[in-house]
Short mmCIF file of C-alpha atoms and ligand atoms in Angstrom, two decimals:
data_model
loop_
_atom_site.label_atom_id
_atom_site.label_comp_id
_atom_site.label_asym_id
_atom_site.label_seq_id
_atom_site.Cartn_x
_atom_site.Cartn_y
_atom_site.Cartn_z
CA MET A 26 34.45 46.97 108.27
CA SER A 27 37.92 45.99 109.38
CA HIS A 28 40.89 47.08 107.29
CA ALA A 29 41.64 45.34 104.04
CA GLU A 30 44.57 42.92 103.90
CA PRO A 31 47.86 44.32 102.55
CA ASP A 32 47.68 41.61 99.90
CA GLN A 33 44.30 42.94 98.72
CA LEU A 34 45.55 46.52 98.74
CA ALA A 35 48.67 45.55 96.79
CA GLY A 36 46.38 43.92 94.23
CA LEU A 37 44.35 47.11 94.07
CA ALA A 38 47.49 49.16 93.48
CA LEU A 39 48.61 46.79 90.73
CA ASP A 40 45.29 46.56 88.91
CA PRO A 41 42.13 48.24 90.19
CA ASP A 42 40.00 45.96 88.04
CA ASP A 43 41.34 42.95 89.87
CA ALA A 44 40.21 44.06 93.30
CA SER A 45 36.85 43.14 94.71
CA GLU A 46 34.17 45.76 95.01
CA ALA A 47 34.33 45.65 98.81
CA VAL A 48 38.05 46.31 98.90
CA ARG A 49 37.79 49.14 96.39
CA GLU A 50 35.02 50.81 98.38
CA HIS A 51 36.84 50.42 101.66
CA ALA A 52 40.04 51.90 100.27
CA GLN A 53 38.10 54.91 99.05
CA THR A 54 36.79 55.73 102.50
CA CYS A 55 39.49 54.49 104.87
CA PRO A 56 42.45 56.91 105.10
CA GLU A 57 44.82 54.23 106.38
CA CYS A 58 44.12 51.76 103.62
CA ALA A 59 44.12 54.55 101.03
CA ALA A 60 47.55 55.59 102.28
CA LEU A 61 48.83 52.06 101.92
CA VAL A 62 47.52 51.82 98.36
CA ALA A 63 49.24 55.12 97.59
CA ALA A 64 52.48 53.81 99.13
CA PHE A 65 52.28 50.63 97.01
CA THR A 66 51.70 52.73 93.92
CA GLY A 67 54.70 54.89 94.83
CA THR A 68 56.82 51.80 95.32
CA ARG A 69 55.70 50.47 91.94
CA ARG A 70 56.86 53.74 90.38
CA ARG A 71 60.30 53.25 91.92
CA ALA A 72 60.83 50.24 89.68
CA GLY A 73 62.67 50.71 86.42
CA ALA A 74 66.22 51.50 87.47
CA ASP A 75 68.94 50.03 85.29
CA ALA A 76 70.99 47.20 86.68
CA LEU A 77 73.34 48.09 89.50
CA VAL A 78 76.94 48.52 88.44
CA ALA A 79 79.49 46.72 90.56
CA PRO A 80 82.66 48.72 91.21
CA PRO A 81 85.89 47.41 89.65
CA ALA A 82 87.69 44.76 91.69
CA HIS A 83 90.53 47.08 92.69
CA VAL A 84 88.11 49.12 94.82
CA ARG A 85 87.51 46.07 96.99
CA ASP A 86 91.25 45.53 97.34
CA ARG A 87 91.73 49.14 98.37
CA VAL A 88 88.99 48.98 100.97
CA LEU A 89 90.49 45.89 102.57
CA ALA A 90 94.00 47.36 102.43
CA ASP A 91 92.78 50.57 104.11
CA VAL A 92 90.98 48.61 106.75
CA ARG A 93 93.91 46.34 107.51
CA ALA A 94 96.56 49.07 107.59
CA PRO A 95 97.11 50.84 110.87
CA ALA A 96 95.93 54.41 110.92
CA PRO A 97 98.77 56.61 109.63
CA PRO A 98 100.43 58.70 112.33
CA THR A 99 99.45 61.93 110.66
CA ALA A 100 95.78 61.01 110.71
CA PRO A 101 93.54 62.06 113.57
CA PRO A 102 93.84 59.69 116.49
CA PRO A 103 92.03 56.45 115.86
CA VAL A 104 88.76 56.25 117.67
CA VAL A 105 89.30 53.90 120.52
CA VAL A 106 86.44 51.53 120.09
CA ARG A 107 87.31 48.05 121.04
CA GLU A 108 84.57 45.58 121.44
CA ARG A 109 85.64 43.67 124.44
CA ARG A 110 85.88 40.10 123.44
CA GLY A 111 85.01 37.33 125.76
CA VAL A 112 88.38 35.67 126.11
CA PRO A 113 88.30 32.59 128.29
CA ALA A 114 90.37 33.02 131.42
CA TRP A 115 92.69 30.12 130.61
CA LEU A 116 93.42 31.54 127.15
CA ALA A 117 94.13 35.00 128.52
CA ALA A 118 96.56 33.44 130.98
CA VAL A 119 98.38 31.57 128.21
CA ALA A 120 98.60 34.70 126.08
CA ALA A 121 99.89 36.73 129.02
CA ALA A 122 102.54 34.09 129.72
CA LEU A 123 103.62 34.10 126.07
CA ALA A 124 103.81 37.86 126.08
CA LEU A 125 105.97 37.74 129.19
CA VAL A 126 108.41 35.25 127.69
CA ALA A 127 108.64 37.23 124.46
CA GLY A 128 109.25 40.45 126.35
CA ILE A 129 112.02 39.00 128.48
CA GLY A 130 113.70 37.54 125.45
CA LEU A 131 113.75 40.83 123.62
CA GLY A 132 114.68 42.86 126.63
CA ARG A 133 117.77 40.85 127.36
CA ILE A 134 119.26 41.05 123.92
CA GLY A 135 122.35 43.16 123.99
CA THR A 136 121.69 44.63 127.38
CA GLY A 137 123.26 42.04 129.62
CA GLU A 138 122.42 42.44 133.26
CA THR A 139 120.83 45.82 132.83
CA PRO A 140 119.30 47.18 136.01
CA ALA A 141 115.63 47.99 136.06
CA PRO A 142 114.98 51.06 133.89
CA GLU A 143 113.33 52.83 136.80
CA ALA A 144 116.72 53.01 138.43
CA SER A 145 118.13 55.37 135.85
CA ASP A 146 117.50 59.02 135.30
CA PRO A 147 114.34 59.79 133.24
CA THR A 148 116.33 61.54 130.51
CA PRO A 149 119.81 60.19 130.80
CA VAL A 150 122.69 61.52 128.75
CA GLU A 151 124.75 58.54 129.73
CA THR A 152 122.92 55.37 130.60
CA ASP A 153 124.06 52.97 133.25
CA ASP A 154 125.53 50.64 130.70
CA GLY A 155 127.49 53.40 129.07
CA GLY A 156 125.41 53.85 125.94
CA GLU A 157 125.12 57.31 124.50
CA VAL A 158 121.63 58.73 124.05
CA VAL A 159 121.39 59.63 120.40
CA ALA A 160 117.69 60.47 120.26
CA ALA A 161 114.79 60.84 122.67
CA THR A 162 111.18 61.90 122.79
CA ALA A 163 108.41 62.51 125.24
CA LEU A 164 105.43 60.20 124.75
CA THR A 165 101.96 61.72 124.76
CA ALA A 166 98.43 60.54 124.28
CA LEU A 167 97.03 60.94 120.79
CA ASP A 168 93.81 62.70 121.66
CA SER A 169 95.38 65.15 124.10
CA ASP A 170 98.79 66.32 125.24
CA ALA A 171 98.63 64.12 128.31
CA GLU A 172 102.07 62.80 129.18
CA ARG A 173 102.61 59.12 128.69
CA GLY A 174 106.30 58.80 129.55
CA GLU A 175 109.34 58.93 127.35
CA ALA A 176 111.44 56.92 124.93
CA SER A 177 115.11 57.14 124.08
CA VAL A 178 117.59 55.47 121.79
CA THR A 179 121.08 54.63 122.97
CA ASP A 180 124.02 53.68 120.86
CA ARG A 181 126.75 51.60 122.45
CA ASP A 182 129.31 49.73 120.42
CA ASP A 183 127.01 50.01 117.45
CA VAL A 184 124.16 48.37 119.32
CA ILE A 185 121.04 50.50 119.08
CA THR A 186 118.67 50.11 122.00
CA LEU A 187 115.22 51.63 122.19
CA ARG A 188 114.27 52.25 125.79
CA VAL A 189 110.64 52.95 126.60
CA ARG A 190 109.37 54.19 129.92
CA ALA A 191 105.66 54.65 129.64
CA ARG A 192 103.02 55.49 132.20
CA ASP A 193 99.28 55.95 132.49
CA LEU A 194 98.56 53.60 129.61
CA GLY A 195 95.20 52.66 131.09
CA ASP A 196 93.81 49.29 131.93
CA GLU A 197 92.15 48.24 128.71
CA ASP A 198 92.23 44.49 128.14
CA GLY A 199 95.19 43.27 126.15
CA PHE A 200 98.91 43.86 126.17
CA HIS A 201 101.02 46.84 125.16
CA GLU A 202 103.13 46.57 122.05
CA VAL A 203 105.83 48.98 120.91
CA TRP A 204 106.10 49.98 117.27
CA LEU A 205 108.39 52.17 115.23
CA ILE A 206 106.45 54.04 112.58
CA ASN A 207 108.27 55.52 109.65
CA VAL A 208 107.97 59.28 109.31
CA ASP A 209 106.59 58.66 105.82
CA GLY A 210 103.46 57.39 107.54
CA LYS A 211 103.35 54.31 105.37
CA ARG A 212 105.50 51.73 107.10
CA MET A 213 105.87 50.38 110.57
CA VAL A 214 107.62 47.60 112.44
CA GLY A 215 106.73 46.02 115.72
CA VAL A 216 109.69 45.95 118.08
CA GLY A 217 108.24 44.10 121.03
CA ILE A 218 105.89 43.90 123.94
CA LEU A 219 105.94 45.82 127.19
CA ALA A 220 105.96 42.77 129.38
CA ASP A 221 107.21 44.15 132.68
CA GLY A 222 104.94 46.99 133.64
CA ASP A 223 105.14 49.92 131.27
CA ASP A 224 108.87 49.83 130.65
CA GLY A 225 110.91 47.92 128.14
CA GLU A 226 114.13 47.84 126.17
CA PHE A 227 114.39 46.68 122.60
CA LYS A 228 117.41 46.17 120.44
CA VAL A 229 116.75 47.50 116.94
CA PRO A 230 118.78 47.51 113.73
CA ARG A 231 120.52 50.84 113.28
CA HIS A 232 119.29 51.28 109.74
CA LEU A 233 115.67 51.40 110.91
CA ILE A 234 116.31 54.65 112.74
CA ASP A 235 118.38 55.95 109.83
CA ASP A 236 115.60 55.01 107.42
CA GLY A 237 113.09 57.15 109.22
CA TYR A 238 111.47 54.72 111.64
CA ARG A 239 111.52 57.34 114.35
CA ILE A 240 107.95 57.53 115.62
CA VAL A 241 107.58 55.46 118.77
CA ASP A 242 104.06 54.14 119.14
CA ILE A 243 102.53 52.06 121.91
CA SER A 244 99.37 50.15 121.06
CA VAL A 245 97.03 48.02 123.05
CA GLU A 246 96.63 44.63 121.42
CA PRO A 247 93.86 42.15 122.03
CA ASP A 248 94.90 38.59 122.70
CA ASP A 249 93.57 37.55 119.33
CA GLY A 250 96.71 36.21 117.69
CA ASP A 251 96.55 38.87 115.00
CA PRO A 252 100.13 40.13 114.61
CA THR A 253 99.14 43.45 113.02
CA HIS A 254 98.64 46.75 114.81
CA SER A 255 95.23 46.90 116.46
CA GLY A 256 94.76 50.49 115.33
CA VAL A 257 94.39 51.61 118.94
CA SER A 258 97.40 53.71 119.92
CA LEU A 259 97.84 54.80 123.52
CA ALA A 260 100.99 56.89 123.23
CA ARG A 261 103.25 58.32 120.59
CA GLY A 262 106.32 60.46 120.16
CA GLU A 263 108.87 61.19 117.46
CA LEU A 264 112.53 60.53 118.26
CA ALA A 265 114.71 63.54 117.67
CA MET B 22 57.50 25.41 84.12
CA THR B 23 59.83 27.63 82.16
CA ILE B 24 61.98 30.15 83.92
CA ILE B 25 63.15 32.85 81.60
CA PRO B 26 66.64 33.99 82.45
CA PHE B 27 65.76 37.65 82.47
CA PRO B 28 67.48 39.96 82.91
CA ALA B 29 70.94 38.51 83.00
CA ARG B 30 72.37 38.92 86.45
CA SER B 31 76.08 38.72 86.85
CA PRO B 32 76.96 36.15 89.48
CA ARG B 33 78.46 37.47 92.67
CA ARG B 34 82.16 37.06 92.72
CA TYR B 35 82.57 36.82 96.44
CA GLY B 36 80.77 35.79 99.55
CA ASP B 37 78.26 33.16 100.30
CA LEU B 38 75.09 35.15 100.29
CA VAL B 39 73.76 34.20 96.89
CA VAL B 40 70.13 33.37 97.32
CA THR B 41 69.46 30.09 95.62
CA GLN B 42 66.49 28.90 97.59
CA PRO B 43 63.23 30.68 98.10
CA MET B 44 63.73 32.33 101.43
CA ALA B 45 61.11 33.55 103.82
CA LEU B 46 61.11 37.27 104.50
CA GLU B 47 61.92 36.65 108.13
CA ASP B 48 64.96 34.51 107.33
CA GLU B 49 66.26 37.21 105.05
CA ALA B 50 65.74 39.85 107.74
CA ASP B 51 67.57 37.71 110.32
CA ASP B 52 70.36 37.22 107.82
CA VAL B 53 70.92 40.94 107.37
CA ARG B 54 70.62 41.60 111.07
CA SER B 55 73.22 39.00 111.98
CA LEU B 56 75.53 40.34 109.30
CA ALA B 57 75.20 43.77 110.89
CA GLU B 58 75.92 42.30 114.31
CA ARG B 59 79.06 40.60 113.04
CA LEU B 60 80.20 43.86 111.48
CA VAL B 61 79.66 45.78 114.71
CA ALA B 62 81.65 43.09 116.52
CA GLY B 63 84.58 43.88 114.24
CA GLU B 64 84.57 40.74 112.11
CA GLU B 65 86.48 41.51 108.93
CA ALA B 66 84.73 38.74 107.00
CA ALA B 67 81.47 40.55 107.74
CA LEU B 68 82.85 43.69 106.11
CA GLU B 69 83.73 41.65 103.04
CA ALA B 70 80.22 40.20 102.91
CA VAL B 71 78.69 43.65 103.37
CA TYR B 72 80.92 44.99 100.61
CA ASP B 73 80.05 42.18 98.24
CA ARG B 74 76.38 42.63 98.79
CA TRP B 75 76.01 46.40 98.80
CA SER B 76 78.98 47.86 96.93
CA PRO B 77 77.04 47.81 93.62
CA LEU B 78 74.27 49.82 95.32
CA VAL B 79 76.71 52.38 96.75
CA HIS B 80 78.78 52.54 93.57
CA THR B 81 75.77 52.98 91.30
CA TYR B 82 74.37 55.65 93.60
CA ALA B 83 77.69 57.54 93.49
CA LEU B 84 77.87 57.12 89.71
CA ARG B 85 74.41 58.56 89.26
CA ALA B 86 74.99 61.40 91.73
CA LEU B 87 78.46 62.39 90.50
CA ALA B 88 78.49 61.23 86.87
CA ASP B 89 82.18 60.44 87.07
CA PRO B 90 83.55 56.89 87.25
CA HIS B 91 86.70 57.90 89.10
CA ASP B 92 84.85 59.89 91.76
CA ALA B 93 82.32 57.08 92.09
CA GLU B 94 85.10 54.57 92.81
CA ASP B 95 86.67 56.89 95.36
CA VAL B 96 83.36 57.45 97.11
CA THR B 97 82.66 53.71 97.17
CA GLN B 98 86.03 53.08 98.76
CA GLN B 99 85.52 55.85 101.31
CA VAL B 100 82.04 54.66 102.23
CA PHE B 101 83.14 51.15 103.16
CA VAL B 102 86.28 52.26 104.97
CA ALA B 103 84.19 54.82 106.89
CA ALA B 104 81.59 52.13 107.56
CA TRP B 105 84.25 49.91 109.08
CA ARG B 106 85.77 52.66 111.20
CA SER B 107 82.41 53.83 112.52
CA ARG B 108 80.79 50.42 112.74
CA HIS B 109 80.00 50.96 116.43
CA THR B 110 77.41 53.56 115.36
CA LEU B 111 75.36 50.96 113.51
CA THR B 112 72.31 49.62 115.27
CA PRO B 113 71.66 46.22 113.73
CA SER B 114 68.21 45.87 112.21
CA PRO B 115 66.99 44.27 108.99
CA SER B 116 67.20 47.40 106.84
CA ALA B 117 69.84 49.27 108.82
CA LEU B 118 72.76 48.23 106.62
CA PRO B 119 71.70 49.59 103.22
CA ALA B 120 70.15 52.67 104.85
CA TRP B 121 73.30 53.34 106.84
CA LEU B 122 75.57 52.83 103.83
CA ILE B 123 73.46 55.16 101.71
CA GLY B 124 73.55 57.72 104.51
CA ILE B 125 77.36 57.59 104.54
CA ALA B 126 77.43 57.73 100.73
CA ARG B 127 75.27 60.86 100.79
CA HIS B 128 77.83 62.61 102.94
CA LYS B 129 80.73 61.53 100.75
CA VAL B 130 78.89 62.66 97.62
CA ALA B 131 78.25 66.03 99.26
CA ASP B 132 81.97 66.28 100.06
CA VAL B 133 82.89 65.66 96.44
CA ARG B 134 80.40 68.26 95.24
CA ALA B 135 81.72 70.80 97.71
CA ALA B 136 85.27 70.07 96.59
CA ARG B 137 84.27 70.49 92.96
CA ALA B 138 82.59 73.78 93.73
CA ARG B 139 85.73 74.97 95.53
CA ASP B 140 87.99 73.78 92.75
CA ALA B 141 86.04 75.72 90.18
CA ASP B 142 85.71 78.64 92.54
CA ARG B 143 82.00 78.38 92.08
CA LEU B 144 81.10 77.91 95.71
CA ALA B 145 79.55 81.34 95.95
CA ALA B 146 77.41 80.67 92.92
CA VAL B 147 76.23 77.36 94.29
CA VAL B 148 75.29 78.57 97.73
CA SER B 149 73.57 81.66 96.38
CA LEU B 150 71.26 79.48 94.30
CA PRO B 151 68.29 79.05 96.59
CA GLY B 152 67.15 75.48 96.89
CA ALA B 153 70.02 74.00 94.89
CA HIS B 154 70.98 71.86 97.82
CA GLU B 155 67.43 70.63 98.38
CA LEU B 156 67.07 69.90 94.67
CA HIS B 157 70.13 67.71 94.78
CA GLN B 158 68.92 66.03 97.90
CA SER B 159 65.49 65.03 96.67
CA ALA B 160 66.90 63.86 93.34
CA ASP B 161 69.49 61.81 95.21
CA GLU B 162 66.82 60.26 97.40
CA ASP B 163 64.78 59.26 94.36
CA VAL B 164 67.85 57.63 92.87
CA ALA B 165 68.69 55.86 96.11
CA GLU B 166 65.16 54.47 96.41
CA GLN B 167 65.10 53.29 92.82
CA LEU B 168 68.38 51.48 93.38
CA VAL B 169 67.17 49.92 96.61
CA VAL B 170 64.12 48.60 94.74
CA ARG B 171 66.32 47.31 91.95
CA GLN B 172 68.53 45.43 94.36
CA ALA B 173 65.56 44.03 96.27
CA VAL B 174 64.14 42.61 93.04
CA ASP B 175 67.56 41.31 92.00
CA GLU B 176 67.77 39.41 95.26
CA MET B 177 64.35 37.80 95.00
CA PRO B 178 64.23 34.10 94.29
CA ASP B 179 62.88 33.03 90.93
CA PRO B 180 60.26 32.91 89.55
CA ARG B 181 59.25 36.01 91.52
CA ARG B 182 62.22 38.01 90.30
CA THR B 183 61.50 37.26 86.66
CA ILE B 184 57.79 37.95 87.09
CA LEU B 185 58.45 41.33 88.68
CA PHE B 186 60.91 42.27 85.96
CA LEU B 187 58.48 41.33 83.22
CA ALA B 188 55.71 43.35 84.88
CA PHE B 189 57.54 46.40 86.21
CA TRP B 190 60.44 46.78 83.82
CA GLU B 191 59.10 45.33 80.58
CA GLU B 192 55.51 46.38 81.32
CA HIS B 193 54.02 43.10 80.14
CA SER B 194 50.43 42.31 81.00
CA HIS B 195 49.77 39.73 83.68
CA ALA B 196 48.36 37.35 81.08
CA GLU B 197 51.46 37.68 78.89
CA ILE B 198 53.66 37.00 81.88
CA ALA B 199 51.67 33.91 82.80
CA GLU B 200 52.21 32.58 79.33
CA ARG B 201 55.92 33.36 79.25
CA VAL B 202 56.76 31.83 82.60
CA GLY B 203 54.28 28.98 82.19
CA LEU B 204 52.44 29.62 85.47
CA PRO B 205 48.73 30.06 86.15
CA LEU B 206 47.55 33.69 86.05
CA GLY B 207 46.57 33.58 89.72
CA THR B 208 50.06 32.49 90.71
CA VAL B 209 51.59 35.33 88.71
CA LYS B 210 49.33 37.87 90.38
CA SER B 211 50.10 36.45 93.78
CA HIS B 212 53.85 36.78 93.14
CA LEU B 213 53.35 40.38 92.03
CA ARG B 214 51.32 41.29 95.12
CA ARG B 215 53.78 39.64 97.49
CA GLY B 216 56.70 41.12 95.63
CA LEU B 217 55.26 44.61 95.80
CA ILE B 218 54.69 44.25 99.55
CA THR B 219 58.29 43.12 99.99
CA LEU B 220 59.58 46.11 98.03
CA HIS B 221 57.37 48.45 100.03
CA ARG B 222 58.71 47.10 103.34
CA GLN B 223 62.25 47.34 102.11
CA LEU B 224 61.79 50.98 101.13
CA GLU B 225 60.01 51.83 104.35
CA GLY B 226 62.84 50.30 106.33
CA VAL B 227 65.47 52.23 104.43
CA ARG B 228 63.51 55.48 104.78
CA HIS B 229 63.02 54.93 108.47
CA GLU B 230 66.62 53.99 109.17
CA SER B 231 68.15 56.82 107.20
CA ARG B 232 66.21 59.45 109.12
ZN1 ZN C 20 41.13 50.42 106.20
#
């Protein structure tokens, strides 16, 4: 005889008297069907749990806040898992153009006709435009000590300029954005996009540095229009 | 036909996954699979939907395992944040989501227990008790499976849900159920058989995926 139908075996598990004689006999001799009856009986015994208890609403808020916040700088490096999104070529081009414009705009503020950063010494005491270096840091990868360039802050006539010279940032899709993370690990501000290669200059309010926004962070950002940190940091260093 | 509103089920506060129409098993499976795929793709709305659907399961599991509301909330939070951060490890399949979430919850519960043992300086006592860990584990698995069954019944469309509750929770006879829901006896029995098969598949899937 072929195996009994699951429906018949479920009926047997629920009420032996309901099953036909043929099904009962088969299930007594066929190990497979007997096992299925036993599994149904076991499942039946799993019933009886009290109603599930939903967590309070604030747990949901906390989960979403945790998920939306960038990984704190003290945490282990965020796992770089970026599902590559299929961005249409025309859209990528538009986003790249926008990034370029934004970068130029920021870079020019307060720096006048600054020569290309490559032209200056890697760790200048006096920059070409006469600003005094008040803080600097080497940039390194998060998951190793691999060098990723350097960043410095100059102060000229009360204009604070963050100068970033990065390298080896990789070729992951997206653009590179510079952030200042507060040493409290809870706050961060985006200061601009590295539009021209891996170097950039950004004018920043003095009080940011004074308030503890001293960790320079470079992220890779997808062209998704989301203004928050992607959570994928390529380089970091603390200004001192 | 009379549908008895039993037991009261609190309406979901979020999401759009409330089952209002009888849904074929296959549709439901596709639904869960595509939710998993959206989560893996990094869609935040998918995380919200996953949370809304399975946070009661995870929270209740943590409550039962830890017997402390505060710890249970913390574990629930940690499970979904960890799920989001490690979403690339999820292989979408119909039962992968609850199995995967319970797997993460198991680890978080173990962490809390270890921390408690350390706090009380009782670690030595715990580890020197042979089989204590295994005891915990099999009790936890029983709880997890009971909760999976509970949720599966909760999510069934009526009248099947009511019929299964009357039979498995209230232990009514099939004839009594037929009278209460106003359906022929054969229909009631058919719902029970199909319902039991659904529960069995759900459990099998969760067992398979969490191994
Ligand atoms: Zn057989």
